[in-house]
Short mmCIF file of C-alpha atoms in Angstrom, two decimals:
data_model
loop_
_atom_site.label_atom_id
_atom_site.label_comp_id
_atom_site.label_asym_id
_atom_site.label_seq_id
_atom_site.Cartn_x
_atom_site.Cartn_y
_atom_site.Cartn_z
CA UNK A 1 -14.44 43.55 35.36
CA UNK A 2 -13.30 45.93 32.50
CA UNK A 3 -13.51 49.11 33.76
CA UNK A 4 -15.98 51.84 31.30
CA UNK A 5 -15.65 55.20 33.05
CA UNK A 6 -15.22 56.81 36.32
CA UNK A 7 -16.47 59.95 38.54
CA UNK A 8 -14.64 61.56 41.76
CA UNK A 9 -16.01 64.11 44.15
CA UNK A 10 -13.99 65.08 47.25
CA UNK A 11 -14.85 67.11 51.00
CA UNK A 12 -12.38 68.04 53.40
CA UNK A 13 -12.24 67.57 57.04
CA UNK A 14 -9.82 68.08 59.83
CA UNK A 15 -8.58 65.54 62.15
CA UNK A 16 -5.92 66.67 65.50
CA UNK A 17 -3.87 69.99 65.48
CA UNK A 18 -3.39 71.03 62.47
CA UNK A 19 -2.34 67.96 60.20
CA UNK A 20 -5.26 68.43 57.04
CA UNK A 21 -7.25 64.87 55.69
CA UNK A 22 -9.37 64.83 52.33
CA UNK A 23 -10.87 62.57 51.49
CA UNK A 24 -11.84 61.25 47.34
CA UNK A 25 -15.39 59.66 46.57
CA UNK A 26 -13.84 57.75 43.30
CA UNK A 27 -16.91 56.00 41.44
CA UNK A 28 -16.42 53.75 38.82
CA UNK A 29 -18.55 51.41 36.68
CA UNK A 30 -17.84 48.76 34.09
CA UNK A 31 -19.38 45.02 31.67
CA UNK A 32 -19.65 44.20 35.30
CA UNK A 33 -23.24 46.55 35.49
CA UNK A 34 -22.20 47.71 39.16
CA UNK A 35 -20.78 50.30 40.03
CA UNK A 36 -18.29 50.10 42.92
CA UNK A 37 -17.22 53.26 45.48
CA UNK A 38 -13.88 53.74 46.78
CA UNK A 39 -12.91 56.34 49.79
CA UNK A 40 -10.10 57.92 48.38
CA UNK A 41 -7.34 59.34 51.93
CA UNK A 42 -5.27 61.81 51.08
CA UNK A 43 -2.82 62.70 53.84
CA UNK A 44 -0.25 65.68 52.74
CA UNK A 45 2.74 64.29 54.74
CA UNK A 46 1.71 59.98 54.74
CA UNK A 47 0.57 59.65 50.71
CA UNK A 48 -2.79 58.52 49.92
CA UNK A 49 -4.55 55.49 50.97
CA UNK A 50 -7.57 54.47 48.14
CA UNK A 51 -10.06 51.97 50.53
CA UNK A 52 -12.84 50.00 48.82
CA UNK A 53 -16.12 50.75 50.27
CA UNK A 54 -19.32 49.62 48.67
CA UNK A 55 -21.35 48.41 45.58
CA UNK A 56 -24.48 49.62 43.82
CA UNK A 57 -26.60 47.52 41.96
CA UNK A 58 -30.17 48.73 39.35
CA UNK A 59 -28.97 48.13 35.55
CA UNK A 60 -29.20 44.53 34.23
CA UNK A 61 -26.06 45.58 31.70
CA UNK A 62 -22.95 47.19 31.93
CA UNK A 63 -23.02 50.47 32.89
CA UNK A 64 -21.61 53.35 30.86
CA UNK A 65 -20.84 56.40 32.91
CA UNK A 66 -21.65 57.72 36.25
CA UNK A 67 -20.59 61.10 37.77
CA UNK A 68 -21.93 62.68 41.34
CA UNK A 69 -23.94 65.90 41.95
CA UNK A 70 -21.79 68.83 42.98
CA UNK A 71 -22.33 68.48 47.15
CA UNK A 72 -21.76 64.54 46.58
CA UNK A 73 -25.58 63.92 47.90
CA UNK A 74 -26.19 62.26 44.56
CA UNK A 75 -24.40 59.30 42.16
CA UNK A 76 -26.09 58.71 38.74
CA UNK A 77 -25.15 56.60 36.03
CA UNK A 78 -26.49 55.22 32.14
CA UNK A 79 -26.39 52.05 30.71
CA UNK A 80 -26.22 49.92 28.21
CA UNK A 81 -29.75 48.69 29.61
CA UNK A 82 -30.97 53.07 27.84
CA UNK A 83 -31.91 53.03 32.27
CA UNK A 84 -30.44 55.84 33.82
CA UNK A 85 -30.67 55.77 38.06
CA UNK A 86 -29.81 58.18 40.45
CA UNK A 87 -28.63 57.20 44.01
CA UNK A 88 -29.14 58.46 47.04
CA UNK A 89 -24.54 57.97 47.98
CA UNK A 90 -25.50 58.93 52.14
CA UNK A 91 -28.16 55.71 51.85
CA UNK A 92 -27.51 53.96 48.76
CA UNK A 93 -30.90 53.79 47.94
CA UNK A 94 -32.44 54.50 44.42
CA UNK A 95 -34.16 57.98 44.32
CA UNK A 96 -34.77 57.86 40.41
CA UNK A 97 -34.82 55.69 37.71
CA UNK A 98 -35.26 57.51 34.48
CA UNK A 99 -36.54 55.26 30.82
CA UNK A 100 -37.24 57.90 28.77
CA UNK A 101 -34.12 56.95 26.30
CA UNK A 102 -34.42 53.90 23.66
CA UNK A 103 -30.72 53.10 23.35
CA UNK A 104 -27.72 52.91 25.50
CA UNK A 105 -26.88 55.49 27.68
CA UNK A 106 -24.01 56.90 27.34
CA UNK A 107 -23.01 60.11 29.42
CA UNK A 108 -24.85 62.41 32.46
CA UNK A 109 -23.72 64.84 34.31
CA UNK A 110 -25.60 67.33 36.88
CA UNK A 111 -25.06 70.88 36.59
CA UNK A 112 -22.87 73.15 39.73
CA UNK A 113 -25.38 74.62 42.13
CA UNK A 114 -28.65 74.26 40.59
CA UNK A 115 -30.84 70.21 40.26
CA UNK A 116 -30.64 69.72 36.74
CA UNK A 117 -29.25 66.71 35.14
CA UNK A 118 -28.04 66.19 31.55
CA UNK A 119 -28.32 62.56 30.14
CA UNK A 120 -26.40 61.96 26.89
CA UNK A 121 -27.88 58.76 24.74
CA UNK A 122 -26.96 56.84 21.25
CA UNK A 123 -31.36 57.86 20.02
CA UNK A 124 -29.27 61.09 19.62
CA UNK A 125 -31.42 62.79 22.70
CA UNK A 126 -30.21 64.16 25.56
CA UNK A 127 -33.03 65.10 28.26
CA UNK A 128 -33.16 67.88 31.02
CA UNK A 129 -34.08 66.76 34.26
CA UNK A 130 -34.44 68.98 37.26
CA UNK A 131 -35.83 67.96 41.08
CA UNK A 132 -38.23 68.55 42.82
CA UNK A 133 -35.79 68.82 46.44
CA UNK A 134 -38.79 67.20 48.04
CA UNK A 135 -38.86 64.25 46.68
CA UNK A 136 -34.92 63.93 46.87
CA UNK A 137 -35.26 63.64 50.88
CA UNK A 138 -37.37 59.93 49.91
CA UNK A 139 -35.43 57.34 48.41
CA UNK A 140 -38.00 55.01 47.33
CA UNK A 141 -38.10 51.30 47.90
CA UNK A 142 -35.61 50.36 44.66
CA UNK A 143 -36.98 48.16 41.79
CA UNK A 144 -36.93 44.03 41.75
CA UNK A 145 -33.73 42.97 40.31
CA UNK A 146 -33.67 42.89 36.37
CA UNK A 147 -32.09 38.71 36.41
CA UNK A 148 -33.23 35.39 37.23
CA UNK A 149 -34.64 34.60 40.95
CA UNK A 150 -31.83 32.58 41.84
CA UNK A 151 -29.30 34.95 40.73
CA UNK A 152 -30.75 37.67 43.12
CA UNK A 153 -28.20 38.77 45.96
CA UNK A 154 -28.88 38.68 49.72
CA UNK A 155 -29.96 43.35 48.74
CA UNK A 156 -31.59 41.36 45.92
CA UNK A 157 -33.99 39.79 48.04
CA UNK A 158 -34.24 43.01 50.53
CA UNK A 159 -35.37 44.94 47.25
CA UNK A 160 -38.39 42.29 46.25
CA UNK A 161 -39.56 41.65 50.77
CA UNK A 162 -39.95 45.67 50.82
CA UNK A 163 -41.69 45.74 47.12
CA UNK A 164 -43.87 43.09 48.46
CA UNK A 165 -44.51 44.40 51.29
CA UNK A 166 -42.93 42.80 53.32
CA UNK A 167 -40.01 44.93 54.60
CA UNK A 168 -40.08 43.34 58.53
CA UNK A 169 -38.70 40.19 57.05
CA UNK A 170 -35.18 42.12 55.80
CA UNK A 171 -33.68 41.96 58.63
CA UNK A 172 -34.60 37.95 59.48
CA UNK A 173 -33.53 36.98 55.65
CA UNK A 174 -30.23 38.89 55.75
CA UNK A 175 -29.38 37.39 59.24
CA UNK A 176 -29.89 34.04 57.63
CA UNK A 177 -28.13 35.10 54.48
CA UNK A 178 -31.14 33.58 52.07
CA UNK A 179 -30.43 35.37 48.83
CA UNK A 180 -32.17 33.81 45.50
CA UNK A 181 -31.49 30.22 45.23
CA UNK A 182 -32.31 30.39 49.12
CA UNK A 183 -35.16 32.05 49.12
CA UNK A 184 -36.61 29.26 45.80
CA UNK A 185 -35.57 26.91 48.01
CA UNK A 186 -37.45 28.27 51.40
CA UNK A 187 -40.39 25.42 53.01
CA UNK A 188 -43.41 25.84 55.08
CA UNK A 189 -41.23 24.16 58.13
CA UNK A 190 -37.52 26.50 57.05
CA UNK A 191 -39.65 29.10 57.66
CA UNK A 192 -41.30 28.68 61.55
CA UNK A 193 -38.03 26.64 62.51
CA UNK A 194 -34.69 28.04 61.08
CA UNK A 195 -36.21 31.55 60.49
CA UNK A 196 -38.32 31.85 63.59
CA UNK A 197 -40.92 33.29 61.42
CA UNK A 198 -44.35 33.19 64.02
CA UNK A 199 -47.55 34.36 62.35
CA UNK A 200 -48.97 30.87 60.93
CA UNK A 201 -50.45 34.36 58.19
CA UNK A 202 -46.99 35.89 57.05
CA UNK A 203 -45.87 32.55 56.37
CA UNK A 204 -48.69 31.84 54.05
CA UNK A 205 -48.34 34.96 52.83
CA UNK A 206 -44.40 34.29 52.38
CA UNK A 207 -45.14 31.11 50.87
CA UNK A 208 -47.19 32.20 47.92
CA UNK A 209 -45.09 35.27 46.91
CA UNK A 210 -42.59 32.97 47.11
CA UNK A 211 -44.26 30.72 44.64
CA UNK A 212 -44.93 32.61 42.37
CA UNK A 213 -41.44 33.39 42.04
CA UNK A 214 -41.32 29.91 41.35
CA UNK A 215 -43.74 29.86 38.34
CA UNK A 216 -42.33 32.49 36.97
CA UNK A 217 -38.69 31.37 37.56
CA UNK A 218 -40.23 28.08 35.52
CA UNK A 219 -41.76 30.25 32.37
CA UNK A 220 -39.26 32.35 31.68
CA UNK A 221 -36.44 28.66 32.02
CA UNK A 222 -38.43 27.18 29.39
CA UNK A 223 -38.34 30.29 26.73
CA UNK A 224 -34.64 30.70 27.35
CA UNK A 225 -33.05 30.89 23.76
CA UNK A 226 -30.78 28.26 22.21
CA UNK A 227 -27.96 30.65 22.60
CA UNK A 228 -28.12 31.58 25.79
CA UNK A 229 -27.93 28.21 27.27
CA UNK A 230 -24.25 27.59 28.42
CA UNK A 231 -23.59 23.84 26.38
CA UNK A 232 -22.29 22.48 29.77
CA UNK A 233 -24.48 23.45 32.87
CA UNK A 234 -28.33 23.66 30.61
CA UNK A 235 -28.12 27.10 32.39
CA UNK A 236 -29.08 31.02 31.24
CA UNK A 237 -25.51 32.12 30.96
CA UNK A 238 -23.82 35.43 33.17
CA UNK A 239 -20.73 35.40 31.89
CA UNK A 240 -20.12 34.37 28.36
CA UNK A 241 -16.66 33.46 26.69
CA UNK A 242 -15.27 31.95 23.95
CA UNK A 243 -13.23 28.87 23.91
CA UNK A 244 -10.56 28.44 21.60
CA UNK A 245 -13.03 25.56 19.62
CA UNK A 246 -15.94 28.70 18.52
CA UNK A 247 -18.78 27.49 20.41
CA UNK A 248 -19.50 29.34 24.12
CA UNK A 249 -19.67 28.60 27.71
CA UNK A 250 -20.74 29.99 30.73
CA UNK A 251 -16.89 31.26 32.73
CA UNK A 252 -17.16 29.03 35.38
CA UNK A 253 -17.73 26.15 34.07
CA UNK A 254 -15.94 25.77 31.14
CA UNK A 255 -13.01 26.63 33.49
CA UNK A 256 -14.65 24.07 35.75
CA UNK A 257 -13.96 21.63 31.82
CA UNK A 258 -10.08 22.47 31.26
CA UNK A 259 -9.02 22.57 35.14
CA UNK A 260 -10.07 19.07 35.60
CA UNK A 261 -7.78 18.51 33.00
CA UNK A 262 -9.52 18.12 29.72
CA UNK A 263 -7.93 19.34 27.14
CA UNK A 264 -10.79 18.49 25.33
CA UNK A 265 -14.30 20.40 23.52
CA UNK A 266 -17.09 19.93 25.14
CA UNK A 267 -18.87 20.16 21.68
CA UNK A 268 -16.98 18.24 19.60
CA UNK A 269 -14.84 15.93 21.77
CA UNK A 270 -12.00 17.09 20.12
CA UNK A 271 -8.60 18.94 21.73
CA UNK A 272 -8.31 21.96 22.36
CA UNK A 273 -6.26 24.46 19.88
CA UNK A 274 -5.45 27.11 23.05
CA UNK A 275 -7.27 27.33 26.85
CA UNK A 276 -7.33 30.71 26.76
CA UNK A 277 -11.00 31.99 26.71
CA UNK A 278 -11.96 34.97 25.83
CA UNK A 279 -15.53 37.23 27.60
CA UNK A 280 -18.35 36.80 24.64
CA UNK A 281 -18.73 41.12 25.10
CA UNK A 282 -21.92 40.88 22.75
CA UNK A 283 -23.50 38.03 23.65
CA UNK A 284 -23.36 39.01 27.43
CA UNK A 285 -25.27 41.97 26.08
CA UNK A 286 -27.86 40.35 24.40
CA UNK A 287 -28.81 38.28 27.01
CA UNK A 288 -29.36 40.95 29.17
CA UNK A 289 -31.38 43.22 26.51
CA UNK A 290 -33.67 39.94 26.85
CA UNK A 291 -33.14 39.50 29.40
CA UNK A 292 -34.47 43.25 30.25
CA UNK A 293 -37.69 43.37 27.60
CA UNK A 294 -38.14 39.81 29.53
CA UNK A 295 -39.18 41.10 32.65
CA UNK A 296 -41.05 44.47 31.13
CA UNK A 297 -43.68 41.55 30.03
#
């Protein structure tokens, strides 16, 4: 991940005697389209410690900026996907997704002590947002993820279940580690025997929704531009790189190709002048834009 931006919020607590333990929350964002939350604990005598806490998702393109509210209860992020997402830092749910900008969102900041948010974009505008305190107390169900279903994480599957009115199944799916690929492979037998869903009507509803996803996946797959498909896997690239032959490949696929002592180009069959793989960020951004536009249709 290439780090693009980070924000910090601090709070202090005291544990035992006169020893003060000060905590800082750090948020970082970057090219992986995610926001990482870290906790920095600082003890005056012993020094400090940095620990990873969690990952926030929701964007489908690199995240360019993030910032905490003055009280640390909210976190806002802006992305290349032109959206602004406001998170509840306690539940890590999405409170708002703002899509009024028409170009990359490059900066965002909360006002101190009042519920105002400013977002700036390459569309040459700065938007000011005022929050309703009652609205902020109710975290909304996250939007369905904007990548192909087979690439969904377990959290993405949970979000999909909630959006489809199947929130009662979230715990069952999480317990069985159902991600996007597993979701598409579910059958009426596995729903009954493996997931122990006893209700015939509920199983039928889940299967109908899964079939809708399968149909959508087939439709999207047939529309993928050739330049977005890895020559090795013949699948949409998620992490494209450029090899020394000048062609772009899925990073993992090309690494596996080289690890098997294949020093030749998959495209030309000529010897590669170098095994250095360079991230193709321009292609990655183009793929993310295409995915975003496809899912908005």
